[in-house]
Amino acid sequence: MKVVQLLCSILVLLVLLPTGKPEIYIVTVDGEPVISYRGGVPGFDPIAVDTDEKIDTTSQLVTSYAQHLEEKHDMLLGSLLDHGTYKKLYSYRHLINGFAVHISPEQAETLRCAPGVKSVERDWKVRRLTTHTPQFLGLPTGVWPTGGGFDRAGENIVIGFVDSGIYPHHPSFATYNTDPYEPVPQYRGKCEVDPDTKKDFCNGKIIGAQHFAEAAIAAGAFNPSIDFASPMDGDGHGSHIAAIAAGNNGIPVRMHDHEFGKASGMAPRARLFGGFIADVVAAIDQAVHDGVDILNLSVGPNSPPATTKTTFLNPFDATLLAAVKAGVFVAQAAGNGGPFPKTLVSYSPWITSVAAAIDDRRYKNHLTLGNGKILPGIGLSPSTNPNQTYTLVAANDVLLDSSVMKYSPSDCQRPELLNKNLVKGNILLCGYSFNFVAGTASIKKVSEAAKSLGAIGFVLAVENVSPGTKFDPVPVGIPGILITEVSKSMDLIDYYNISTPRDWTARVKSFNATGSIGDGLMPILHKSAPQVALFSARGPNIKDFSFQDADLLKPDILAPGSLIWAAWSPNGTDEPNYVGEGFAMISGTSMAAPHIAGIAALVKQKHPHWSPAAIRSALMTTATLQDRAGSPLQAQQYSETEAMKLVTATPFDYGSGHVNPRAALDPGLIFDAGYEDYLGFLCTTPGIDSHAIKNYTNSPCNYTMSHPSNFNNPSITVSHLVKTQTVTRTVTNVAEEETYVITARMQPSIAIEATPSAMTLKPGASRKFSVSLTVRSVTGTYSFGEIFMKGSRGHKVRIPVVAKGYWR
């Protein structure tokens, strides 16, 4: 220890001026944040309470203690670093005690060696983990009536969104056709003023709006031409996410003179609060301080944080743990790295990690060729005249000048490159290149180019495809189709070449290929839904950057996340196909998380005193494992030829199953957990240093549970099962007195037994039960099973069991 201190001292003497390129660092320091302050500082009485309840952040004690912490941050920086050589971006005071600062690597080392500094970590980026679903989930008839109907569903529950902003003028967030919103007593946030209109962003439904971009600005990642220095959504993603969770009910989704249905959020009466980890942590810290009930995070790290040894302990997850301690339910997108294993970017037991499902609505279209072949594809477009065929002309055959080949004219992005006289009245054939995947080309621009040239319609042919390429239908105003299967695109190209005679210079003599485009506007409803989406991140969960398996199942739950219609900001640039539009239909676990956030708001409305863990348990234990046809859930997966196939899904795909909102309102039993339980999980997980736990939580490791699998989660995971292991769970009855019969089943390589086989619980009573797992054979793979608890009053409680057997 003395050697380390000596080296630090030498380093401090050598670092007179910053020399390396400045970066953003998150620094945590000694002293408890507001959420866990139990006294000990002269002049400041204790603030923290033993229960996971909200603290009155408006009290003089909280305000003065928070100011004290910020002054300490400024004093530390001023005493160690020369004035003008650093910039403090944020002080974190409520959930963690620390700050974000823009400094050189050498200055970071100075801080790291200073007394009172717990950790210094370089900031890392997060990314966006980029409507019919209320009916698909049964909300209008099964859930909203219990909360007073859609016009009261989610009443006075505040959902916070940490995202790209919000477009406050959208009908999904309007108040002119609704009953007046009363003030929410527990919410203390503020509304920033739009620098252009000089009006604030709030209207009664939106009750708080603040922007956090200091880290992005310091890192040079803030683009003033598209990013707003305000909560205004310059991306589109934030408005879309907010509308899914809490957008108004029955908003017509109209594009290109066609109404695609009515959009609604999961909790239409709920209120809204609406880069870099440093910015995200600041936003979460402020949201919890202001009094949100639910927090939605449709953002996540690009990969496990390399700067920390464990996935559970870093400034981001530690901040969320403190948020949960404050009584806030947190839903986070699981990630879009599927279908490959260990691709999750949401790890911790206090977070509800949400996987993405495809719901029952699919859009399909077809192209009929003059030779009678019908080629399937996708395209949200009207049809060509059903009684007529049209000449097909390829973009590369109608160039004004051969010199324009350098502009990739086959993308059909620039109409000025093509001969309007040859295109007019015909169907334009274009190529789907990598530019579409990269976002520098869009189907919207193809449609606009074809229309400006007088084309009847357009066809985009995919000639090669990379694994993971996702094709979503795009609304267009003229007939258009994307042929996604390479073999079908080859059929089209072969037919076109055979039907198109050329001279010796390869110039076309005459265009003889013909075709017609079908109607792609009407959705087809499938009973084989839901299915786990191909892109949805998969387990097993990991506990460190070495990708070692964790004794905790993730994802937690499955919710709709594919082709989701919701509000869009006309300023939005995130999706090239929806620039300037008021609605967008996009996919991602980003879209799945706000479904859970909105449904959690409905559960919170009915059970206002439930903890975040109780709400999470209610969602998970009532989830369904079957699709609408009554068959086991399936997951999209790659075949050996990299084509998409369906396989039987496992808990690594869907967690506990697909959310069932109606059942979640009345789960019968809950698996509750509090702050000490989360500490016990951390303190019992091998490889996590107790000193690091204390650094991030300000709590010693006095809480153990013999094995992390004993954490009272509504799932059981044993990643390294040797011989026999027994885990325990505690359930609490949140209904009337009921007797439950407990059954256990597991795949043959693992034996399973639950004790007792039955138990009776009075209202509010809690009981323990144990589950013994024994290795029968070692297969090298995980085995899956479940504990099923059937109540005498009709409640059904199910938790998944996952284990991997070893001989030693």
Tab-separated table of C-alpha atoms in Angstrom, residues 304-518:
chain	number	residue	atom	x	y	z
A	304	PRO	CA	-19.926	-4.394	-21.080
A	305	PRO	CA	-18.074	-1.504	-19.409
A	306	ALA	CA	-14.394	-2.348	-19.886
A	307	THR	CA	-13.298	0.109	-17.213
A	308	THR	CA	-14.958	-1.880	-14.425
A	309	LYS	CA	-14.405	-5.475	-13.343
A	310	THR	CA	-18.085	-6.325	-13.016
A	311	THR	CA	-21.145	-5.509	-15.041
A	312	PHE	CA	-23.134	-4.741	-11.891
A	313	LEU	CA	-20.838	-2.057	-10.421
A	314	ASN	CA	-20.204	1.121	-12.413
A	315	PRO	CA	-21.531	4.676	-12.155
A	316	PHE	CA	-24.488	3.866	-14.397
A	317	ASP	CA	-25.762	0.744	-12.605
A	318	ALA	CA	-24.929	2.185	-9.172
A	319	THR	CA	-27.062	5.229	-10.001
A	320	LEU	CA	-29.941	2.980	-11.015
A	321	LEU	CA	-29.578	0.965	-7.796
A	322	ALA	CA	-29.957	4.190	-5.835
A	323	ALA	CA	-32.986	5.098	-7.984
A	324	VAL	CA	-34.617	1.777	-7.094
A	325	LYS	CA	-33.786	2.404	-3.433
A	326	ALA	CA	-35.732	5.642	-3.828
A	327	GLY	CA	-38.771	3.628	-4.972
A	328	VAL	CA	-38.416	4.128	-8.733
A	329	PHE	CA	-39.178	1.223	-11.107
A	330	VAL	CA	-36.572	1.032	-13.893
A	331	ALA	CA	-37.202	-0.556	-17.311
A	332	GLN	CA	-34.253	-0.854	-19.687
A	333	ALA	CA	-33.917	-2.175	-23.227
A	334	ALA	CA	-32.014	-5.476	-23.195
A	335	GLY	CA	-30.034	-4.650	-26.339
A	336	ASN	CA	-30.155	-5.327	-30.073
A	337	GLY	CA	-27.229	-7.730	-30.465
A	338	GLY	CA	-29.322	-10.846	-31.077
A	339	PRO	CA	-29.718	-13.572	-31.978
A	340	PHE	CA	-26.244	-14.327	-30.643
A	341	PRO	CA	-25.691	-15.403	-26.995
A	342	LYS	CA	-24.326	-13.072	-24.311
A	343	THR	CA	-25.290	-9.921	-26.211
A	344	LEU	CA	-27.249	-8.255	-23.401
A	345	VAL	CA	-26.366	-4.715	-22.320
A	346	SER	CA	-28.680	-4.680	-19.276
A	347	TYR	CA	-27.324	-6.791	-16.440
A	348	SER	CA	-28.326	-5.888	-12.884
A	349	PRO	CA	-31.028	-7.474	-10.698
A	350	TRP	CA	-32.576	-4.122	-9.768
A	351	ILE	CA	-33.289	-3.326	-13.440
A	352	THR	CA	-36.119	-4.860	-15.476
A	353	SER	CA	-34.391	-5.867	-18.721
A	354	VAL	CA	-36.790	-6.048	-21.660
A	355	ALA	CA	-36.457	-8.242	-24.748
A	356	ALA	CA	-38.298	-7.497	-27.996
A	357	ALA	CA	-41.086	-9.523	-29.573
A	358	ILE	CA	-42.767	-9.478	-32.946
A	359	ASP	CA	-46.497	-9.058	-32.489
A	360	ASP	CA	-49.242	-10.474	-34.701
A	361	ARG	CA	-49.193	-7.734	-37.339
A	362	ARG	CA	-47.045	-8.305	-40.457
A	363	TYR	CA	-46.901	-6.278	-43.651
A	364	LYS	CA	-46.249	-8.050	-46.934
A	365	ASN	CA	-46.351	-7.132	-50.596
A	366	HIS	CA	-45.559	-8.756	-53.932
A	367	LEU	CA	-44.259	-7.976	-57.401
A	368	THR	CA	-45.860	-9.806	-60.344
A	369	LEU	CA	-43.573	-10.162	-63.369
A	370	GLY	CA	-44.612	-10.393	-66.992
A	371	ASN	CA	-43.495	-14.042	-67.081
A	372	GLY	CA	-46.050	-14.909	-64.396
A	373	LYS	CA	-43.644	-15.155	-61.480
A	374	ILE	CA	-44.781	-13.576	-58.207
A	375	LEU	CA	-41.943	-12.294	-56.025
A	376	PRO	CA	-42.628	-11.636	-52.321
A	377	GLY	CA	-41.356	-8.504	-50.643
A	378	ILE	CA	-42.296	-5.710	-48.262
A	379	GLY	CA	-43.609	-2.241	-48.919
A	380	LEU	CA	-46.248	-0.144	-47.178
A	381	SER	CA	-47.575	1.229	-50.422
A	382	PRO	CA	-50.663	1.332	-52.629
A	383	SER	CA	-50.793	-0.982	-55.636
A	384	THR	CA	-50.357	-0.121	-59.270
A	385	ASN	CA	-53.515	-0.258	-61.363
A	386	PRO	CA	-54.718	-3.843	-60.776
A	387	ASN	CA	-55.741	-4.269	-64.432
A	388	GLN	CA	-52.497	-3.108	-65.944
A	389	THR	CA	-48.821	-4.014	-66.188
A	390	TYR	CA	-46.019	-1.498	-66.569
A	391	THR	CA	-42.625	-1.457	-68.201
A	392	LEU	CA	-39.631	-2.052	-65.921
A	393	VAL	CA	-36.607	0.243	-66.376
A	394	ALA	CA	-33.393	-0.172	-64.398
A	395	ALA	CA	-31.746	2.982	-63.043
A	396	ASN	CA	-28.377	2.089	-64.579
A	397	ASP	CA	-30.054	1.880	-68.020
A	398	VAL	CA	-31.645	5.333	-67.872
A	399	LEU	CA	-28.637	7.454	-66.908
A	400	LEU	CA	-28.325	10.903	-68.447
A	401	ASP	CA	-24.561	10.464	-68.636
A	402	SER	CA	-22.307	7.476	-67.944
A	403	SER	CA	-19.992	9.710	-65.929
A	404	VAL	CA	-22.512	9.783	-63.076
A	405	MET	CA	-21.715	6.163	-62.112
A	406	LYS	CA	-19.484	7.559	-59.350
A	407	TYR	CA	-22.646	8.728	-57.550
A	408	SER	CA	-24.106	5.205	-57.127
A	409	PRO	CA	-27.100	5.979	-59.377
A	410	SER	CA	-28.615	2.524	-58.860
A	411	ASP	CA	-29.523	3.690	-55.320
A	412	CYS	CA	-32.048	6.066	-56.944
A	413	GLN	CA	-31.285	8.811	-54.433
A	414	ARG	CA	-30.635	11.576	-57.001
A	415	PRO	CA	-33.319	12.015	-59.663
A	416	GLU	CA	-31.207	14.556	-61.546
A	417	LEU	CA	-28.934	11.693	-62.670
A	418	LEU	CA	-31.725	9.827	-64.484
A	419	ASN	CA	-33.527	10.439	-67.775
A	420	LYS	CA	-37.075	11.498	-66.929
A	421	ASN	CA	-38.326	10.728	-70.421
A	422	LEU	CA	-37.337	7.061	-70.047
A	423	VAL	CA	-38.632	6.711	-66.478
A	424	LYS	CA	-41.979	8.484	-66.792
A	425	GLY	CA	-44.969	6.134	-66.678
A	426	ASN	CA	-42.782	3.089	-65.897
A	427	ILE	CA	-41.634	1.153	-62.809
A	428	LEU	CA	-38.096	2.163	-61.777
A	429	LEU	CA	-35.756	-0.669	-60.698
A	430	CYS	CA	-33.156	0.253	-58.082
A	431	GLY	CA	-30.482	-1.600	-56.114
A	432	TYR	CA	-30.440	-1.932	-52.317
A	433	SER	CA	-26.782	-1.242	-51.542
A	434	PHE	CA	-24.809	-0.909	-48.322
A	435	ASN	CA	-25.676	2.797	-48.385
A	436	PHE	CA	-29.165	1.894	-47.156
A	437	VAL	CA	-27.716	-0.067	-44.232
A	438	ALA	CA	-25.320	2.777	-43.396
A	439	GLY	CA	-28.133	5.337	-43.475
A	440	THR	CA	-26.729	7.442	-46.330
A	441	ALA	CA	-29.535	6.206	-48.618
A	442	SER	CA	-33.206	5.731	-47.768
A	443	ILE	CA	-36.344	4.208	-49.233
A	444	LYS	CA	-38.068	7.553	-48.625
A	445	LYS	CA	-35.627	9.215	-51.049
A	446	VAL	CA	-36.155	6.442	-53.621
A	447	SER	CA	-39.884	7.126	-53.443
A	448	GLU	CA	-39.370	10.872	-53.773
A	449	ALA	CA	-36.968	10.420	-56.706
A	450	ALA	CA	-39.317	8.036	-58.526
A	451	LYS	CA	-42.244	10.390	-58.004
A	452	SER	CA	-40.325	13.430	-59.276
A	453	LEU	CA	-39.361	11.471	-62.412
A	454	GLY	CA	-42.990	10.565	-63.093
A	455	ALA	CA	-42.538	6.839	-62.395
A	456	ILE	CA	-45.604	4.739	-61.665
A	457	GLY	CA	-43.682	3.024	-58.876
A	458	PHE	CA	-40.334	1.553	-57.870
A	459	VAL	CA	-38.695	-1.753	-56.962
A	460	LEU	CA	-35.634	-2.128	-54.718
A	461	ALA	CA	-33.737	-5.394	-55.218
A	462	VAL	CA	-31.440	-6.804	-52.513
A	463	GLU	CA	-28.587	-8.544	-54.347
A	464	ASN	CA	-26.513	-9.486	-51.300
A	465	VAL	CA	-27.165	-9.366	-47.593
A	466	SER	CA	-25.041	-9.432	-44.444
A	467	PRO	CA	-26.020	-11.369	-41.329
A	468	GLY	CA	-28.124	-9.208	-39.055
A	469	THR	CA	-29.512	-6.987	-41.813
A	470	LYS	CA	-33.035	-6.073	-40.773
A	471	PHE	CA	-35.648	-5.058	-43.344
A	472	ASP	CA	-38.646	-3.099	-42.112
A	473	PRO	CA	-41.512	-1.962	-44.340
A	474	VAL	CA	-41.508	1.775	-44.993
A	475	PRO	CA	-44.624	3.840	-45.780
A	476	VAL	CA	-44.393	5.490	-49.207
A	477	GLY	CA	-46.884	7.514	-51.222
A	478	ILE	CA	-46.489	5.672	-54.552
A	479	PRO	CA	-46.424	1.938	-55.368
A	480	GLY	CA	-43.131	0.533	-54.140
A	481	ILE	CA	-41.643	-2.756	-52.955
A	482	LEU	CA	-38.395	-4.060	-51.468
A	483	ILE	CA	-37.446	-7.579	-52.598
A	484	THR	CA	-35.556	-8.816	-49.530
A	485	GLU	CA	-34.677	-12.385	-50.601
A	486	VAL	CA	-31.522	-12.463	-52.699
A	487	SER	CA	-32.787	-15.454	-54.735
A	488	LYS	CA	-35.983	-13.592	-55.637
A	489	SER	CA	-33.974	-10.504	-56.571
A	490	MET	CA	-31.928	-12.737	-58.899
A	491	ASP	CA	-35.178	-13.972	-60.483
A	492	LEU	CA	-36.132	-10.354	-61.142
A	493	ILE	CA	-32.717	-9.449	-62.561
A	494	ASP	CA	-32.611	-12.560	-64.778
A	495	TYR	CA	-36.076	-11.830	-66.156
A	496	TYR	CA	-35.160	-8.180	-66.786
A	497	ASN	CA	-31.903	-9.065	-68.575
A	498	ILE	CA	-33.534	-11.726	-70.751
A	499	SER	CA	-36.330	-9.316	-71.697
A	500	THR	CA	-34.091	-6.332	-72.406
A	501	PRO	CA	-32.176	-6.530	-75.726
A	502	ARG	CA	-28.968	-4.476	-76.004
A	503	ASP	CA	-26.590	-3.366	-78.752
A	504	TRP	CA	-22.889	-4.154	-78.906
A	505	THR	CA	-22.143	-1.279	-76.490
A	506	ALA	CA	-24.606	-2.775	-73.925
A	507	ARG	CA	-27.034	0.104	-74.475
A	508	VAL	CA	-30.692	-0.934	-74.238
A	509	LYS	CA	-32.530	-1.212	-77.533
A	510	SER	CA	-35.971	-1.594	-75.975
A	511	PHE	CA	-37.466	-2.146	-72.535
A	512	ASN	CA	-39.678	-5.235	-72.755
A	513	ALA	CA	-39.820	-6.461	-69.142
A	514	THR	CA	-43.112	-5.718	-67.395
A	515	GLY	CA	-44.597	-6.033	-63.933
A	516	SER	CA	-47.095	-4.783	-61.386
A	517	ILE	CA	-46.907	-4.012	-57.658
A	518	GLY	CA	-49.459	-5.294	-55.147
